[in-house]
Amino acid sequence: MDFKNKNAIVTGGSRGIGSAIAIALAEKGSNVIFTYAHNDDEAGKTLDKIRSNGVDGHSYRINQENMEEINKFIEFVKLKFNTVDILINNAGICPFRNYFDIDKPLFEKVWKINVESHFFITQEISKIMIENNIKGKILFISSISAIVGGEFQAHYTTTKSGINGMMHSLAIILGKYGIMVNSLEPGTILTDINRDDLSDDKKRKYMESRIPLGRLGKPEDMAGPALFLVSDENTYVNGSELLADGGMLVNLQ
Ligand code: RM4
């Protein structure tokens, strides 16, 4: 797969799955802009890795709950890239919480970051693709949690199902312009999003026992399927959900 001279955007690209995909794209020649929310040092390290491949790389700190900041980010993209070929909507949070302790502010925060921000970022980026006649690729990082529930994830699973619903409609709307839209559904991948949760030995052993491959996923395990879906080799997969969970979902007994 060749990404030379492609312009890619990755939200939440400073760590975890987003970082693995952003670096993999750069290693195959793509220019990359990634957003991040908190850690400047961590973002700087990821940016160095991206730029070490001789590509144009930029990081952008943003609170994706905030529409004004999203609009400023789009202006930044237009400044740095004359067009966009690939958008990876990855940023997401999952504060594990008892359902009855999830209040409106928390629910709104998770909804805005995981779903609403990507609805509007995708609206603006797809306009750029259409205006430049780019038959681009858009990938939502959804989750196995779009398909199954989680006792402490009622807010989060709602967002991941919402992402798939958005993806289905955008595959129709943007497919008319030759832009292909899909979602990747990672299983349990060990990243900062779940480090605390999986620090509970009993929980970690249970999750590992659910996976036929015998191990939790690594962010790098997501790069291959993600890159295929946004590559030129993908000529007909549109509106699809690709589960990447090591066999966890189907492992009932
Ligand atoms: C994933 C899945 C994993 C969990 C993360 C936070 O969708 O539910 O098990 O660790 O979310």
Coordinates of C-alpha atoms and ligand atoms in Angstrom, one line a residue:
M1 CA 0.0 0.0 0.0
D2 CA 1.4 3.3 -1.1
F3 CA 0.4 6.6 0.6
K4 CA 3.1 8.9 -1.0
N5 CA 1.9 12.5 -1.2
K6 CA -1.4 11.7 0.5
N7 CA -2.7 14.2 3.0
A8 CA -4.2 12.4 6.1
I9 CA -5.9 13.7 9.2
V10 CA -6.1 11.6 12.4
T11 CA -8.1 12.8 15.4
G12 CA -6.6 11.7 18.7
G13 CA -3.4 10.8 17.0
S14 CA -0.8 11.4 19.8
R15 CA -1.3 8.0 21.5
G16 CA -2.9 4.6 21.3
I17 CA -4.7 3.5 18.2
G18 CA -4.6 6.9 16.6
S19 CA -0.9 7.3 17.0
A20 CA -0.2 3.8 15.6
I21 CA -2.3 4.6 12.5
A22 CA -0.8 8.1 12.0
I23 CA 2.8 6.7 12.2
A24 CA 2.0 3.8 9.9
L25 CA 0.5 6.2 7.3
A26 CA 3.7 8.4 7.6
E27 CA 5.9 5.3 7.2
K28 CA 4.2 4.7 3.9
G29 CA 4.7 8.3 2.7
S30 CA 1.5 10.1 3.8
N31 CA 1.6 13.7 5.2
V32 CA -0.2 13.7 8.5
I33 CA -2.0 16.2 10.7
F34 CA -3.2 14.8 14.0
T35 CA -5.2 16.3 16.9
Y36 CA -4.7 15.7 20.5
A37 CA -6.2 16.9 23.8
H38 CA -3.7 16.9 26.6
N39 CA -0.1 15.9 26.6
D40 CA 2.2 18.2 24.6
D41 CA 5.3 16.1 25.2
E42 CA 3.6 12.9 24.1
A43 CA 2.3 14.7 21.0
G44 CA 5.8 16.0 20.3
K45 CA 7.2 12.5 20.4
T46 CA 4.6 11.2 18.0
L47 CA 5.2 14.2 15.7
D48 CA 8.9 13.5 15.7
K49 CA 8.2 9.9 14.7
I50 CA 5.9 11.0 11.9
R51 CA 8.4 13.7 10.6
S52 CA 11.3 11.2 10.7
N53 CA 9.8 9.6 7.6
G54 CA 10.4 12.8 5.6
V55 CA 6.8 13.7 5.4
D56 CA 4.9 16.9 6.3
G57 CA 3.6 16.4 9.8
H58 CA 1.7 18.7 12.2
S59 CA 0.0 18.3 15.6
Y60 CA -2.9 20.4 16.8
R61 CA -4.1 20.6 20.4
I62 CA -7.9 20.8 20.6
N63 CA -10.8 20.3 23.0
Q64 CA -13.1 18.4 20.6
E65 CA -16.1 19.3 22.8
N66 CA -15.8 22.9 21.6
M67 CA -17.2 23.8 18.2
E68 CA -15.2 27.1 18.0
E69 CA -12.0 25.1 18.4
I70 CA -13.2 22.6 15.8
N71 CA -13.7 25.5 13.3
K72 CA -10.2 26.9 14.1
F73 CA -8.8 23.4 13.5
I74 CA -10.4 23.3 10.0
E75 CA -8.8 26.6 9.2
F76 CA -5.5 25.2 10.3
V77 CA -6.0 22.2 8.0
K78 CA -6.7 24.5 5.1
L79 CA -3.6 26.4 5.8
K80 CA -1.3 23.4 5.9
F81 CA -2.9 21.1 3.3
N82 CA -4.2 22.3 0.0
T83 CA -6.5 19.2 0.1
V84 CA -7.3 16.1 2.2
D85 CA -7.3 12.5 1.0
I86 CA -7.8 10.6 4.2
L87 CA -9.7 11.3 7.5
I88 CA -9.4 9.0 10.5
N89 CA -12.0 9.9 13.1
N90 CA -10.4 8.2 16.1
A91 CA -10.5 10.5 19.2
G92 CA -12.6 9.0 22.0
I93 CA -12.9 8.7 25.7
C94 CA -14.4 5.9 27.9
P95 CA -14.6 6.9 31.6
F96 CA -15.9 3.6 33.1
R97 CA -18.8 4.5 35.3
N98 CA -21.7 2.9 37.1
Y99 CA -24.8 3.7 34.9
F100 CA -26.6 5.5 37.8
D101 CA -23.5 7.7 38.4
I102 CA -23.5 9.0 34.8
D103 CA -24.8 12.6 35.0
K104 CA -25.7 14.9 32.1
P105 CA -22.4 16.7 31.9
L106 CA -20.4 13.4 31.7
F107 CA -22.8 12.0 29.1
E108 CA -22.5 15.2 27.0
K109 CA -18.7 15.2 27.3
V110 CA -18.4 11.6 26.0
W111 CA -21.0 12.2 23.3
K112 CA -19.4 15.5 22.1
I113 CA -15.9 14.1 21.9
N114 CA -16.7 10.7 20.5
V115 CA -19.6 11.5 18.1
E116 CA -20.6 15.2 17.7
S117 CA -17.1 16.5 17.0
H118 CA -16.6 13.9 14.3
F119 CA -20.0 14.7 12.7
F120 CA -18.9 18.3 12.1
I121 CA -15.2 17.6 11.4
T122 CA -16.3 15.1 8.7
Q123 CA -18.8 17.7 7.3
E124 CA -16.0 20.2 6.7
I125 CA -13.3 17.8 5.6
S126 CA -15.6 16.1 3.1
K127 CA -16.4 19.5 1.7
I128 CA -12.7 20.0 1.0
M129 CA -12.5 16.6 -0.7
I130 CA -15.5 17.4 -2.9
E131 CA -14.3 20.9 -3.8
N132 CA -11.0 19.4 -4.9
N133 CA -12.6 16.4 -6.6
I134 CA -10.7 14.0 -4.2
K135 CA -12.2 10.5 -4.1
G136 CA -11.1 10.3 -0.5
K137 CA -11.4 7.8 2.3
I138 CA -13.0 8.3 5.7
L139 CA -12.6 5.9 8.5
F140 CA -14.4 6.0 11.9
I141 CA -12.7 4.2 14.7
S142 CA -15.9 2.6 16.2
S143 CA -15.6 -0.4 18.5
I144 CA -16.7 -3.9 19.4
S145 CA -18.7 -1.8 21.9
A146 CA -21.0 -0.7 19.0
I147 CA -22.2 -4.3 18.8
V148 CA -22.1 -5.5 22.5
G149 CA -22.7 -3.7 25.8
G150 CA -20.5 -3.0 28.8
E151 CA -21.8 -2.7 32.4
F152 CA -19.8 0.4 33.0
Q153 CA -19.9 1.8 29.5
A154 CA -23.6 2.7 28.9
H155 CA -22.6 6.2 27.7
Y156 CA -19.6 4.9 25.6
T157 CA -21.4 2.1 23.9
T158 CA -24.1 4.6 22.9
T159 CA -21.5 6.7 21.2
K160 CA -19.9 3.8 19.3
S161 CA -23.3 2.6 17.9
G162 CA -24.0 6.3 17.0
I163 CA -20.7 6.4 15.1
N164 CA -21.7 3.4 13.0
G165 CA -25.1 5.0 12.3
M166 CA -23.4 8.1 11.1
M167 CA -21.0 6.1 9.0
H168 CA -23.9 4.3 7.3
S169 CA -25.5 7.5 6.2
L170 CA -22.3 9.2 5.2
A171 CA -21.4 6.2 3.0
I172 CA -24.5 7.0 1.0
I173 CA -24.1 10.8 1.0
L174 CA -20.4 10.8 0.2
G175 CA -20.4 7.7 -1.9
K176 CA -22.1 9.8 -4.6
Y177 CA -18.8 11.8 -4.8
G178 CA -16.6 8.7 -4.8
I179 CA -15.6 9.2 -1.2
M180 CA -15.7 5.9 0.7
V181 CA -16.7 5.7 4.4
N182 CA -16.2 2.8 6.8
S183 CA -15.7 2.0 10.4
L184 CA -13.1 -0.2 12.2
E185 CA -14.3 -2.0 15.4
P186 CA -11.3 -2.7 17.6
G187 CA -11.8 -5.2 20.4
T188 CA -10.0 -4.8 23.7
I189 CA -6.8 -3.0 22.8
L190 CA -4.5 -2.1 25.7
T191 CA -4.2 1.7 25.6
D192 CA -4.5 4.7 28.0
I193 CA -8.3 4.5 27.5
N194 CA -8.5 1.3 29.5
R195 CA -5.2 1.0 31.4
D196 CA -6.9 1.6 34.8
D197 CA -9.8 -0.8 34.0
L198 CA -7.4 -3.5 32.9
S199 CA -5.1 -3.0 35.9
D200 CA -7.6 -5.1 37.8
D201 CA -6.0 -8.6 37.4
K202 CA -9.4 -10.4 37.5
K203 CA -10.9 -8.2 34.7
R204 CA -7.8 -8.5 32.5
K205 CA -7.6 -12.3 32.9
Y206 CA -11.3 -12.5 32.0
M207 CA -10.9 -10.3 28.9
E208 CA -7.9 -12.3 27.8
S209 CA -9.8 -15.5 28.3
R210 CA -12.5 -14.2 25.8
I211 CA -9.9 -13.8 23.1
P212 CA -9.0 -17.0 21.0
L213 CA -5.6 -15.4 20.1
G214 CA -4.9 -15.4 23.8
R215 CA -3.8 -11.8 24.1
L216 CA -5.2 -8.3 24.3
G217 CA -4.8 -6.2 21.1
K218 CA -2.0 -3.7 20.6
P219 CA -2.5 -0.4 18.9
E220 CA -0.2 -1.6 16.1
D221 CA -2.6 -4.4 15.4
M222 CA -5.1 -1.8 14.2
A223 CA -2.8 -0.1 11.6
G224 CA -3.0 -2.9 9.0
P225 CA -6.9 -3.1 8.8
A226 CA -7.2 0.7 9.0
L227 CA -4.6 1.4 6.3
F228 CA -6.3 -1.1 4.0
L229 CA -9.7 0.6 4.4
V230 CA -8.2 4.1 3.6
S231 CA -5.8 2.9 0.8
D232 CA -6.1 3.0 -2.9
E233 CA -6.3 -0.8 -2.8
N234 CA -9.8 -0.4 -1.3
T235 CA -11.9 0.2 -4.4
Y236 CA -15.3 -1.1 -3.3
V237 CA -15.6 -1.5 0.5
N238 CA -18.0 1.3 1.5
G239 CA -20.4 1.5 4.4
S240 CA -18.8 -1.5 6.1
E241 CA -17.9 -2.3 9.7
L242 CA -14.6 -4.2 10.1
L243 CA -14.4 -6.0 13.4
A244 CA -10.8 -6.4 14.6
D245 CA -11.0 -8.2 18.0
G246 CA -8.9 -11.3 17.9
G247 CA -12.1 -13.4 17.8
M248 CA -13.5 -12.1 21.1
L249 CA -17.1 -11.4 19.9
V250 CA -17.7 -14.9 18.5
N251 CA -16.1 -16.7 21.5
L252 CA -19.2 -17.7 23.5
Q253 CA -18.1 -21.2 24.5
Ligands
RM4_1 C1 -13.5 -0.9 23.8 C2 -13.8 -2.2 24.5 C3 -12.7 -2.5 25.5 C4 -12.5 -1.4 26.5 C5 -12.4 0.0 25.7 C6 -12.4 1.1 26.6 O1 -14.6 -0.6 23.0 O2 -15.0 -2.1 25.2 O3 -13.0 -3.7 26.2 O4 -11.4 -1.6 27.2 O5 -13.5 0.1 24.8

